[in-house]
Coordinates of N, CA, C and O in Angstrom, one line a residue:
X1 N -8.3 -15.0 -26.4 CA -8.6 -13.6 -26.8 C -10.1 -13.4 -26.6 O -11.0 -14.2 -26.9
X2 N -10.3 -12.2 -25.9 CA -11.9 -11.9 -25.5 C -12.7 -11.4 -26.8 O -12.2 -10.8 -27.7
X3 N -14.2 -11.7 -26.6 CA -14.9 -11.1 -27.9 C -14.7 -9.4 -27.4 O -14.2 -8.9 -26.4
X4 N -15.3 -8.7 -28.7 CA -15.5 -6.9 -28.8 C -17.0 -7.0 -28.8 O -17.6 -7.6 -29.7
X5 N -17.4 -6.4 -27.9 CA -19.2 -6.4 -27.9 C -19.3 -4.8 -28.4 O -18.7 -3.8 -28.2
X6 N -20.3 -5.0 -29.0 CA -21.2 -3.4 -29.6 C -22.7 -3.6 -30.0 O -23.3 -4.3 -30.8
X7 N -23.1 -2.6 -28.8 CA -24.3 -2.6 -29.3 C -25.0 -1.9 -30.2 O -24.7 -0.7 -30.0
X8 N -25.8 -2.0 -31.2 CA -26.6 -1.4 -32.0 C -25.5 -0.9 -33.4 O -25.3 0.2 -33.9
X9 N -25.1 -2.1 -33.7 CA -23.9 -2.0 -34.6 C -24.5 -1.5 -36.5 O -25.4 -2.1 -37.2
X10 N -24.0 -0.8 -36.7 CA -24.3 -0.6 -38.1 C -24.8 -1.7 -38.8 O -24.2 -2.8 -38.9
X11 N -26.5 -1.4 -39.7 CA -26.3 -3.1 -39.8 C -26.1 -2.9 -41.4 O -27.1 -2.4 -42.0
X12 N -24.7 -3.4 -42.2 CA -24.8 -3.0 -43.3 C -24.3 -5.1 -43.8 O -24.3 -6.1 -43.0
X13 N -24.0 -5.2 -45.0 CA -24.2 -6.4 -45.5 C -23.5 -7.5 -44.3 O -24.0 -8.4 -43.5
X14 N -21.9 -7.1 -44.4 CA -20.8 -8.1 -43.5 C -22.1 -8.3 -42.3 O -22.8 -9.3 -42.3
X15 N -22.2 -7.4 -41.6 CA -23.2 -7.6 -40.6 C -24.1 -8.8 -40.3 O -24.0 -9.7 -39.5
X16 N -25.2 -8.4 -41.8 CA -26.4 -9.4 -42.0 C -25.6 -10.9 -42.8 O -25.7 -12.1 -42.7
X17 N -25.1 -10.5 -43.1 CA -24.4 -12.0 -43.7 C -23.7 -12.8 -42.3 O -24.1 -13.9 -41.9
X18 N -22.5 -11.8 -41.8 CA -22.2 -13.1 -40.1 C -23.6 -12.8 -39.5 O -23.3 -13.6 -38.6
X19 N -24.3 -12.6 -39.3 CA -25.7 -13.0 -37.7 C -26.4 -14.1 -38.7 O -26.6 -15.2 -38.3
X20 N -26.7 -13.7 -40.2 CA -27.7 -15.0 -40.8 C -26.6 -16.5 -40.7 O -27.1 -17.6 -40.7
X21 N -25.2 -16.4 -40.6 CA -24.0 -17.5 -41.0 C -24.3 -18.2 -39.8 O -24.8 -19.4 -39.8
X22 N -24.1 -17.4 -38.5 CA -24.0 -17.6 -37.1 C -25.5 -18.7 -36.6 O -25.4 -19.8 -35.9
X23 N -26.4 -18.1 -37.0 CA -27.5 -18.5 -36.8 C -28.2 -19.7 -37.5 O -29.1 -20.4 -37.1
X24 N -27.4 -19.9 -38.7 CA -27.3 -21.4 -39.5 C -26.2 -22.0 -38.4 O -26.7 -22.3 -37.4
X25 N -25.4 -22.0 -38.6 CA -24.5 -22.6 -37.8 C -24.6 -23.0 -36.3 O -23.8 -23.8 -35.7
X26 N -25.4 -22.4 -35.8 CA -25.4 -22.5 -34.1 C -26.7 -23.1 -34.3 O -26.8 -23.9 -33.4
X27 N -27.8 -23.2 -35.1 CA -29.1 -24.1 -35.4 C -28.5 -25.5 -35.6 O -28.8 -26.4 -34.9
X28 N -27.4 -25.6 -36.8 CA -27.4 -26.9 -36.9 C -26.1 -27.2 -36.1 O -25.3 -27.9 -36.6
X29 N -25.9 -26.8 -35.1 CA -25.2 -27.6 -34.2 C -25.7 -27.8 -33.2 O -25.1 -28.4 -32.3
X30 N -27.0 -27.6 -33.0 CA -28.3 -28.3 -32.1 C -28.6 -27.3 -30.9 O -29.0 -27.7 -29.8
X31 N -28.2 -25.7 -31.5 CA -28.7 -24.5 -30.6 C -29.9 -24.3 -30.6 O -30.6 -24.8 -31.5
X32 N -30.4 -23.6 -29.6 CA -31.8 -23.5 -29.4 C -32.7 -22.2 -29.5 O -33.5 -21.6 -28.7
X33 N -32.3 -21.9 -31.3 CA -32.8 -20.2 -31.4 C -33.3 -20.2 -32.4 O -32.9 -19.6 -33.4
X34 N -35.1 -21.4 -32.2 CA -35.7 -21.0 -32.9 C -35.7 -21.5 -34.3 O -36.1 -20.7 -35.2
X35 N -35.3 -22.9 -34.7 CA -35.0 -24.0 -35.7 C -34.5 -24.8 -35.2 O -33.9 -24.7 -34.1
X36 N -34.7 -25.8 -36.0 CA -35.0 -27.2 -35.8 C -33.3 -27.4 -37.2 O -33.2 -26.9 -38.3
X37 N -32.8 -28.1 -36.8 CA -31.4 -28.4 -38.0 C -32.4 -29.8 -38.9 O -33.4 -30.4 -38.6
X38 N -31.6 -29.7 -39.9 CA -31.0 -28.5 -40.8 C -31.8 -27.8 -41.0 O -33.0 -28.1 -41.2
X39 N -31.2 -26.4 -40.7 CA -31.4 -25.1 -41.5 C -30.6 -24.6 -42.3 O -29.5 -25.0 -42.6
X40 N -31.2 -23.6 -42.9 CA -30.0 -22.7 -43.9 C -30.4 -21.7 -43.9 O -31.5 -21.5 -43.6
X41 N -29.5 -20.5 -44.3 CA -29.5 -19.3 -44.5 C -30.6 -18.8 -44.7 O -31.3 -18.3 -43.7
X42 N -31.2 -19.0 -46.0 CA -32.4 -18.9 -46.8 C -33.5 -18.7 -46.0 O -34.1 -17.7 -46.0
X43 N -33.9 -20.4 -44.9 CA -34.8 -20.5 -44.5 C -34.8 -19.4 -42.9 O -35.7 -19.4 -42.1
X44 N -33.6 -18.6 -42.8 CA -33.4 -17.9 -41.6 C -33.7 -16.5 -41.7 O -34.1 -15.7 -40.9
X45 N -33.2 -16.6 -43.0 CA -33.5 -15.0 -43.4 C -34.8 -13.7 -43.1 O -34.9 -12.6 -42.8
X46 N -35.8 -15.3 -43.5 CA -37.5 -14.1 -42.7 C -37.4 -13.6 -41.1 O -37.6 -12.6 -40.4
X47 N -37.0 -14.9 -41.0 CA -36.9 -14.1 -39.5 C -35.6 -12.8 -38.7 O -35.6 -12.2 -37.7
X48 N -34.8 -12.7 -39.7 CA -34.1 -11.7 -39.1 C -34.7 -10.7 -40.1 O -34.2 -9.5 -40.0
X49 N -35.4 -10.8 -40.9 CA -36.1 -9.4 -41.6 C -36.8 -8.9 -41.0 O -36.9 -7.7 -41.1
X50 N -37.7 -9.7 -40.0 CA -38.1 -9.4 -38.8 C -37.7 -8.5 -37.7 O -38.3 -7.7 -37.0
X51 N -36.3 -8.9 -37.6 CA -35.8 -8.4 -36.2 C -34.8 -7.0 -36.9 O -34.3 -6.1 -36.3
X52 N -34.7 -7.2 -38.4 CA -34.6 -5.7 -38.8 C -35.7 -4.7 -38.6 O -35.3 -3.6 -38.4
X53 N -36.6 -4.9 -38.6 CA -38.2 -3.9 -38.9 C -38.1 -3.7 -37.1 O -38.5 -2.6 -36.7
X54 N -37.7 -4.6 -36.0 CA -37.9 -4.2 -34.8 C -37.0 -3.2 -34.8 O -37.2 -2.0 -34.5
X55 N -35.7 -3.8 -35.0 CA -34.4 -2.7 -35.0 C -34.5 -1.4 -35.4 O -34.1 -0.5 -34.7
X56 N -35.1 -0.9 -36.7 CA -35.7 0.2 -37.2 C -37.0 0.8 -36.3 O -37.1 2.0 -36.3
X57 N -37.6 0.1 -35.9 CA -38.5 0.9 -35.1 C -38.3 1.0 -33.6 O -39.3 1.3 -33.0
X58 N -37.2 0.8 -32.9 CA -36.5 1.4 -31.5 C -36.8 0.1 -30.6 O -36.2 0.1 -29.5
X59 N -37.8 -1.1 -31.0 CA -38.3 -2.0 -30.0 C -37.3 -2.4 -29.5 O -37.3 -2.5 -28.3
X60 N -35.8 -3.1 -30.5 CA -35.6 -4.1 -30.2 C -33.5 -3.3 -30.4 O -33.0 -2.6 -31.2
X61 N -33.3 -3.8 -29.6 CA -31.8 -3.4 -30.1 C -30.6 -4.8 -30.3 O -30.9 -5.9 -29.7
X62 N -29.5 -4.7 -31.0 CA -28.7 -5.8 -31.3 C -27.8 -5.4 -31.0 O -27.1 -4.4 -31.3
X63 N -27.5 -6.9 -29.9 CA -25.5 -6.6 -29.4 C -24.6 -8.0 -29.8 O -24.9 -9.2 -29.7
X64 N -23.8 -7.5 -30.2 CA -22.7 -8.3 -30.9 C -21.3 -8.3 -30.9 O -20.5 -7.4 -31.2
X65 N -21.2 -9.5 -30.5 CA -19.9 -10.1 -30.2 C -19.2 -10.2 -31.7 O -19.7 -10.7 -32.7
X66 N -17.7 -9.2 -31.8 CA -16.7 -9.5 -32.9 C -15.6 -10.5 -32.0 O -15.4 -10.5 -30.8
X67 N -15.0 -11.3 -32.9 CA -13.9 -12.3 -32.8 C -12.3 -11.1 -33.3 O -12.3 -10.0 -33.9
X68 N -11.4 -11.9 -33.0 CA -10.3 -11.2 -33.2 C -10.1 -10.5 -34.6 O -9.9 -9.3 -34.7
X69 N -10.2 -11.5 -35.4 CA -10.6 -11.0 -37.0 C -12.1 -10.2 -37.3 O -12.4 -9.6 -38.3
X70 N -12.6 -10.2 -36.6 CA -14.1 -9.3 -36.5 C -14.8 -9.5 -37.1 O -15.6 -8.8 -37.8
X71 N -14.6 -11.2 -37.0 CA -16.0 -11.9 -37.6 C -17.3 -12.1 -36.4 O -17.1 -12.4 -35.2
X72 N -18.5 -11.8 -37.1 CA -19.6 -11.9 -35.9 C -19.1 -13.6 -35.2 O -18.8 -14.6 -35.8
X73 N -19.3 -13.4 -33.6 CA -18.8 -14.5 -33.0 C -19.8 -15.0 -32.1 O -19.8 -16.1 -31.6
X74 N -21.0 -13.5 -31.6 CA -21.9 -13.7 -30.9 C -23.4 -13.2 -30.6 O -23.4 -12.7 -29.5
X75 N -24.0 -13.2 -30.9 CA -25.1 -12.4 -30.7 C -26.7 -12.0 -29.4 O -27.1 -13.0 -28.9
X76 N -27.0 -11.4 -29.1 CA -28.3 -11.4 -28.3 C -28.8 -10.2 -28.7 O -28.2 -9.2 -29.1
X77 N -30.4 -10.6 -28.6 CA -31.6 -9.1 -29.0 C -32.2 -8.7 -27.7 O -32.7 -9.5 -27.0
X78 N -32.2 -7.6 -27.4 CA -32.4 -7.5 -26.4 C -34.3 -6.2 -27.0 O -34.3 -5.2 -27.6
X79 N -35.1 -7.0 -26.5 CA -36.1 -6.4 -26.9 C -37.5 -5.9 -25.8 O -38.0 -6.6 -25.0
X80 N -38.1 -4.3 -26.0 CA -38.3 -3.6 -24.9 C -39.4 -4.9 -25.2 O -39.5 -5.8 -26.1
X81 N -40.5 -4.4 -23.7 CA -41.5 -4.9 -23.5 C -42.4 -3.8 -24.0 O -42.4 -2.7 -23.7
X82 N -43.1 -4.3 -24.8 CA -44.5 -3.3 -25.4 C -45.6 -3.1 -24.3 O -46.4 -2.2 -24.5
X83 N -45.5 -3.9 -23.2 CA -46.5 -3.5 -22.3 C -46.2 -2.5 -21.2 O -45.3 -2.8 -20.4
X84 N -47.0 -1.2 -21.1 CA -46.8 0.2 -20.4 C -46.7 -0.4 -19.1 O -46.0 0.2 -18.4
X85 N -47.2 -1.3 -18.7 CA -47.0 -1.7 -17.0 C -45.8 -2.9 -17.0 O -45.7 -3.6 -16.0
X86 N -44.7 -3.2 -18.6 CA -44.1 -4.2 -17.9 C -43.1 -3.6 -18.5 O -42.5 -4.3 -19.2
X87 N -42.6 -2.0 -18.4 CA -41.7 -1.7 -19.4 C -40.8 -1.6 -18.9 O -39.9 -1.2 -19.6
X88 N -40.4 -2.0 -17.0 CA -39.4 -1.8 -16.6 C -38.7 -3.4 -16.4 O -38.0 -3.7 -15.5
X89 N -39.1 -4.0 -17.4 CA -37.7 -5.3 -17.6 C -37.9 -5.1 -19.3 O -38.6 -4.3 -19.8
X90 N -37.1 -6.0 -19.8 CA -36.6 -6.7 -21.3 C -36.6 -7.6 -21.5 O -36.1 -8.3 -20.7
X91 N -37.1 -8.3 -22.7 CA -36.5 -9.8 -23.4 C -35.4 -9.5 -23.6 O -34.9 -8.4 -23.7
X92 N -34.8 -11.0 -23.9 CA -33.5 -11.2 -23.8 C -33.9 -12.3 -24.8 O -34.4 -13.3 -24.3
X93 N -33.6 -12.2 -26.6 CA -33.4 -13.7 -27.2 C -32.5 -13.8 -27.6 O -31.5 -13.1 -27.4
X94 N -32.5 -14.8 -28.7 CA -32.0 -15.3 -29.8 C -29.9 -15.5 -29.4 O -29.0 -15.3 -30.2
X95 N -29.9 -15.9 -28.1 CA -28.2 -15.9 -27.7 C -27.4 -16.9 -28.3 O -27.6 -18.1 -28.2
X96 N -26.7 -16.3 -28.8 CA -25.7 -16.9 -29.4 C -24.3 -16.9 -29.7 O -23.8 -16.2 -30.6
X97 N -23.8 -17.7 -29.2 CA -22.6 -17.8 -29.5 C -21.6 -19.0 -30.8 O -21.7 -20.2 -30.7
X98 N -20.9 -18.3 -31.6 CA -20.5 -19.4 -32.7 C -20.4 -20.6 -32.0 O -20.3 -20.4 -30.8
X99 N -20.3 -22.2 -32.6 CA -19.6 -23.5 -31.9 C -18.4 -23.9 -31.9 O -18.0 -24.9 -31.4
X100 N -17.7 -23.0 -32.7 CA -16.0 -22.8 -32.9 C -15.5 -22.0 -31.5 O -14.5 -22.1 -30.9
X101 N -16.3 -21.4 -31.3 CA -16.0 -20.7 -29.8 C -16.2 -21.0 -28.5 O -15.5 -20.7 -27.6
X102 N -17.5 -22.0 -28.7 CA -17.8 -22.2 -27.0 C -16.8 -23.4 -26.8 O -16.3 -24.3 -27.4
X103 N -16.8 -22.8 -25.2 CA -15.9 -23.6 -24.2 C -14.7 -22.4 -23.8 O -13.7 -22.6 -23.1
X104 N -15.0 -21.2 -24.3 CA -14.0 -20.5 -23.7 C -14.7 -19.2 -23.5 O -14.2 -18.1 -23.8
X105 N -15.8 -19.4 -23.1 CA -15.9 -18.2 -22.3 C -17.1 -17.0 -22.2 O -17.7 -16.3 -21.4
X106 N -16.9 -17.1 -23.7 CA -17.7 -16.3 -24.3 C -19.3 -15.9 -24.3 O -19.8 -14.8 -24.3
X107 N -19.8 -17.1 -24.2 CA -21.1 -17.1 -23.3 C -21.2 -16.6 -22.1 O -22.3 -16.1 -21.8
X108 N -20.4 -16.7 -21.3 CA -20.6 -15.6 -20.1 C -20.3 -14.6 -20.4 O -21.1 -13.6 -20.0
X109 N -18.9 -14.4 -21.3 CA -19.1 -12.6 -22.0 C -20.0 -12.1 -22.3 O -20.3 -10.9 -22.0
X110 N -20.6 -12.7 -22.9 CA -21.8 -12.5 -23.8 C -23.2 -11.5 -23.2 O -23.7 -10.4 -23.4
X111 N -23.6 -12.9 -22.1 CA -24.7 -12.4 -20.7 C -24.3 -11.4 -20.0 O -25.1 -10.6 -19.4
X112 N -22.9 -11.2 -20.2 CA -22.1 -10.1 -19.1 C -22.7 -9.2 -19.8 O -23.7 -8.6 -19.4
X113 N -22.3 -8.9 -21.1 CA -22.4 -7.7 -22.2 C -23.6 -7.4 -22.6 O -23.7 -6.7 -23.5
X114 N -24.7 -8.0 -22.1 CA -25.9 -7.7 -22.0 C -26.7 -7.2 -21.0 O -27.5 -6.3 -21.2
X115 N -26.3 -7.8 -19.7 CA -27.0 -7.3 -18.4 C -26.4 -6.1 -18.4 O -27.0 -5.4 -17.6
X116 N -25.0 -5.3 -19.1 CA -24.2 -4.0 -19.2 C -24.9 -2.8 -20.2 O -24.7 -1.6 -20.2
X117 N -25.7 -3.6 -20.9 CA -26.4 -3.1 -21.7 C -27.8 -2.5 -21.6 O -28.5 -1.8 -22.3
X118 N -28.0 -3.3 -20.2 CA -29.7 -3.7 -20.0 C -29.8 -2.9 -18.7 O -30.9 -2.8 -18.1
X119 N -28.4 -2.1 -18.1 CA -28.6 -1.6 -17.3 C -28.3 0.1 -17.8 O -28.5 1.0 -17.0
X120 N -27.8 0.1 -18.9 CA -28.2 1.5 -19.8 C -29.4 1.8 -20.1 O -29.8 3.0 -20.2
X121 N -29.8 1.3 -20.2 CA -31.6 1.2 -21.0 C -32.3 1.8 -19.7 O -32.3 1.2 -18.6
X122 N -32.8 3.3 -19.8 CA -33.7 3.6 -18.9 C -34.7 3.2 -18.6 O -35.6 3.1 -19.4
X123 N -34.8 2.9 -17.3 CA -35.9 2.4 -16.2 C -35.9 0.9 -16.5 O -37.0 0.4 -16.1
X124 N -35.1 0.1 -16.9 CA -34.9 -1.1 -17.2 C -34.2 -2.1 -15.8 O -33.0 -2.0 -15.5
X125 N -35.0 -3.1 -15.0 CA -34.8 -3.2 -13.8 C -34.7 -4.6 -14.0 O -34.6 -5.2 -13.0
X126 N -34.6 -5.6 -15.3 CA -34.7 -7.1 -15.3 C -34.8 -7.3 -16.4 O -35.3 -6.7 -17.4
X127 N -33.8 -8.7 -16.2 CA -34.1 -9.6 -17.9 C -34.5 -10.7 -17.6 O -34.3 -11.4 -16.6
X128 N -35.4 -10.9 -19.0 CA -36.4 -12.0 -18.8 C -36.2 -12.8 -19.9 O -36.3 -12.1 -20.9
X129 N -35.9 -14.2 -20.3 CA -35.6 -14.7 -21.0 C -36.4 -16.4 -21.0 O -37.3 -16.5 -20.2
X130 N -36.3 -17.0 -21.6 CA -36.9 -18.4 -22.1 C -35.7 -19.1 -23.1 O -34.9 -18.6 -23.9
X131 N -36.1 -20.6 -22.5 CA -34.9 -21.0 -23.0 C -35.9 -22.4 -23.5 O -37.1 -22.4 -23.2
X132 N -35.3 -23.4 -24.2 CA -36.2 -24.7 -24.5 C -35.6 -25.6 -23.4 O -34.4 -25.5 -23.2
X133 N -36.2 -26.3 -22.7 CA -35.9 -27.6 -21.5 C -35.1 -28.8 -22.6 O -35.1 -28.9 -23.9
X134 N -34.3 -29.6 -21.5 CA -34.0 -31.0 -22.7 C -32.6 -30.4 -23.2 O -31.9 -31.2 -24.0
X135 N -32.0 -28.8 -22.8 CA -30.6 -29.0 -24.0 C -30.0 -28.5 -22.5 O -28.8 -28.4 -22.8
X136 N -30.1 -28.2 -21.3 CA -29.3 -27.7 -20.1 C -28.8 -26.3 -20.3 O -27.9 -25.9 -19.6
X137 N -29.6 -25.4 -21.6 CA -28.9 -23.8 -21.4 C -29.1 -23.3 -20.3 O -28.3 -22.4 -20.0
X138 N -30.4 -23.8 -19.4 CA -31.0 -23.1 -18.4 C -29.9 -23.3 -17.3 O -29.4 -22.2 -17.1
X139 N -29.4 -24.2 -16.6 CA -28.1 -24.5 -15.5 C -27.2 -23.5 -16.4 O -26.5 -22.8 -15.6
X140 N -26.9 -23.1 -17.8 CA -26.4 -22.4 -18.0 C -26.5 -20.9 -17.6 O -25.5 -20.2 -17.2
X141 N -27.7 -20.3 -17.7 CA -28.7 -19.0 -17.6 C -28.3 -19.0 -16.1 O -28.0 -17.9 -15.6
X142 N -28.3 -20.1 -15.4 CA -29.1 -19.7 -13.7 C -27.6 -19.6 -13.4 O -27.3 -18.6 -12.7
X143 N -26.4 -20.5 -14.0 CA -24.7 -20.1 -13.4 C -24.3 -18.6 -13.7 O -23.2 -18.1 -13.5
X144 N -25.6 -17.9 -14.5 CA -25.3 -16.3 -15.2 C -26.2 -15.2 -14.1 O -26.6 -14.0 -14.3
X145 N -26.3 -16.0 -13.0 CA -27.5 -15.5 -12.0 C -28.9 -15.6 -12.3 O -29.8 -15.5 -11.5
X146 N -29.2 -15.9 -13.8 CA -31.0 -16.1 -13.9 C -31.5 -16.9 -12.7 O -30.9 -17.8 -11.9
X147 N -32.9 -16.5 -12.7 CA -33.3 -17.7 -11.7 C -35.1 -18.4 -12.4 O -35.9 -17.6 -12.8
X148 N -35.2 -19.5 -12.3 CA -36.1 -20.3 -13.3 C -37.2 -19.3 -12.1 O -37.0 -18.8 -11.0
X149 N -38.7 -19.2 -13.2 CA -39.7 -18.2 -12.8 C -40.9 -18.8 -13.0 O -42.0 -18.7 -12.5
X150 N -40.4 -19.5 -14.0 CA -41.7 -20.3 -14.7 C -41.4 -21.2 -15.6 O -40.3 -21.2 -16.3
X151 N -42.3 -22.2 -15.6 CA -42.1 -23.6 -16.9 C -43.6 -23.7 -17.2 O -44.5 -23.5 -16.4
X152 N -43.8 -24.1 -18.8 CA -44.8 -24.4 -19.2 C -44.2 -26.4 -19.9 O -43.4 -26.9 -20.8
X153 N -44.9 -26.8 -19.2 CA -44.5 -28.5 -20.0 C -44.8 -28.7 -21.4 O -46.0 -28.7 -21.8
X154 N -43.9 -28.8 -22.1 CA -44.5 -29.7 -23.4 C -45.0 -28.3 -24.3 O -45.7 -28.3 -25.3
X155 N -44.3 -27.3 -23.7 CA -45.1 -26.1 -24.6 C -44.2 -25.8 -26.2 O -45.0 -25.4 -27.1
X156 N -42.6 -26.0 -26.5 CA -42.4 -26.2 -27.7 C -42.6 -27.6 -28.0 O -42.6 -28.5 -27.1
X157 N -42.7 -27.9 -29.3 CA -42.8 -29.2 -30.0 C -41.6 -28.5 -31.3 O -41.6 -27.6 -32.0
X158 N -40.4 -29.8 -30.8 CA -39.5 -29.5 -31.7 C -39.3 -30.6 -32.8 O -38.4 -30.4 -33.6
X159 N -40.1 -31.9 -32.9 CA -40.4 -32.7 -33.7 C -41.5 -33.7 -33.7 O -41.5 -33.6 -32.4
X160 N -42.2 -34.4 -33.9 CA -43.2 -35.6 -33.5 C -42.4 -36.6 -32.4 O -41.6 -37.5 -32.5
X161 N -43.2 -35.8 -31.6 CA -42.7 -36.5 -29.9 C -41.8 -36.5 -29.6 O -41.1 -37.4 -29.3
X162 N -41.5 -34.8 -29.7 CA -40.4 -34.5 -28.7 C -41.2 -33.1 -28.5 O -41.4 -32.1 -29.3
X163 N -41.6 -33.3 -27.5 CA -42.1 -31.6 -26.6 C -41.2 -31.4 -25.4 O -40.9 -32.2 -24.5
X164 N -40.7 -29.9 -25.5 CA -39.6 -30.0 -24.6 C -40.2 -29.1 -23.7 O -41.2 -28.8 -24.4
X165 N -40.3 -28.3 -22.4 CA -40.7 -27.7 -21.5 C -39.8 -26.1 -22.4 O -38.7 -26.1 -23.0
X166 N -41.0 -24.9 -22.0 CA -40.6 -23.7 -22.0 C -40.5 -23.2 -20.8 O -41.5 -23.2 -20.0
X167 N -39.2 -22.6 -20.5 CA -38.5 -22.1 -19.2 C -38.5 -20.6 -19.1 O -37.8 -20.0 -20.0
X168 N -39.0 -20.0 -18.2 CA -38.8 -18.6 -18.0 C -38.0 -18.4 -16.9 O -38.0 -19.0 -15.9
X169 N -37.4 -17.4 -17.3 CA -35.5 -17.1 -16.4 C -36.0 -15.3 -16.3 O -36.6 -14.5 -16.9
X170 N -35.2 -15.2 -15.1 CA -35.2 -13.8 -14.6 C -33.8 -13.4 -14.0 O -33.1 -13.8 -13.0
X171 N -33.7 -12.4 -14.9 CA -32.2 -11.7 -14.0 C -32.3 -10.3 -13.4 O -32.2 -9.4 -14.2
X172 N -32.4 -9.9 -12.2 CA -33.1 -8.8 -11.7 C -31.6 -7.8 -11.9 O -30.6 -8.3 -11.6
X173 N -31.7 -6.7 -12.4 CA -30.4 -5.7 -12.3 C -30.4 -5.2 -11.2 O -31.4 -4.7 -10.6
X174 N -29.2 -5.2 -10.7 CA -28.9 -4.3 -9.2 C -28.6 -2.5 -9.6 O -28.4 -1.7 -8.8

């Protein structure tokens, strides 16, 4: 069964409760969005109060994957560029897909239902994304057409002596 993607979904509790579940859950199964496992809810929470105050002020928009039962199953932020000379591409973070789910697909749904999204967005000509080196999302990103643009070595530190390379990915829209 395929996910239901929607972007810019009402964001009322069910909402914030599956993206904060999702986001514990995809951290501690050794995802790379921005924690280090264990996590928990709690400690996740600041940061998506964060990407509420973006959502409220037009920067940043949220697309999400529902599961058959229409439980959140996936997520990506697709967020403008604040810079007047780079406003014709997008970030692309925080991707996610539940770990009950991958292996069937849905991660390419996902990228699909984003670059679909990214090509709504006026004057929007590219996604630009960063991934952490050391977990292979990027062979993932580049089988989704990204193409690596840039690496910084050793630029996250995800524990005492483990610095993994920061990867910049570009997906140009036709």
């Amino acid at each position: 069964m395929a996910l239901t993607f929607q972007l810019d979904p009402e964001v009322d509790p069910a909402l914030r409760d599956g993206v904060l579940a999702l986001w514990a859950d995809v951290s501690n199964a050794g995802g790379a969005v921005g924690f280090v496992p264990p996590v928990t809810v709690d400690e996740i929470r600041p940061e998506w109060i964060k990407r509420l105050a973006e959502l409220s002020e037009g920067r940043t928009r949220l697309l999400v994957g529902y599961d058959e039962e229409g439980a959140v199953a996936a997520t990506a932020f697709l967020a403008y560029n604040q810079h007047r000379l780079m406003a014709h591409w997008i970030w692309l973070y925080v991707v996610m897909v539940h770990p009950r789910h991958q292996g069937k697909g849905y991660g390419r749904d996902l990228m699909a239902a984003a670059a679909d999204a990214a090509r709504g967005l006026e004057g929007v000509e590219a996604i630009r994304l960063t991934c952490r080196g050391g977990t292979g999302v990027d062979r993932f990103y580049a089988s989704c057409g990204y193409k690596e643009v840039g690496r910084v070595p050793g630029a996250i530190r995800v524990g005492p002596g483990d610095d993994r390379d920061d990867i910049t990915m570009l997906l140009p829209l036709p």
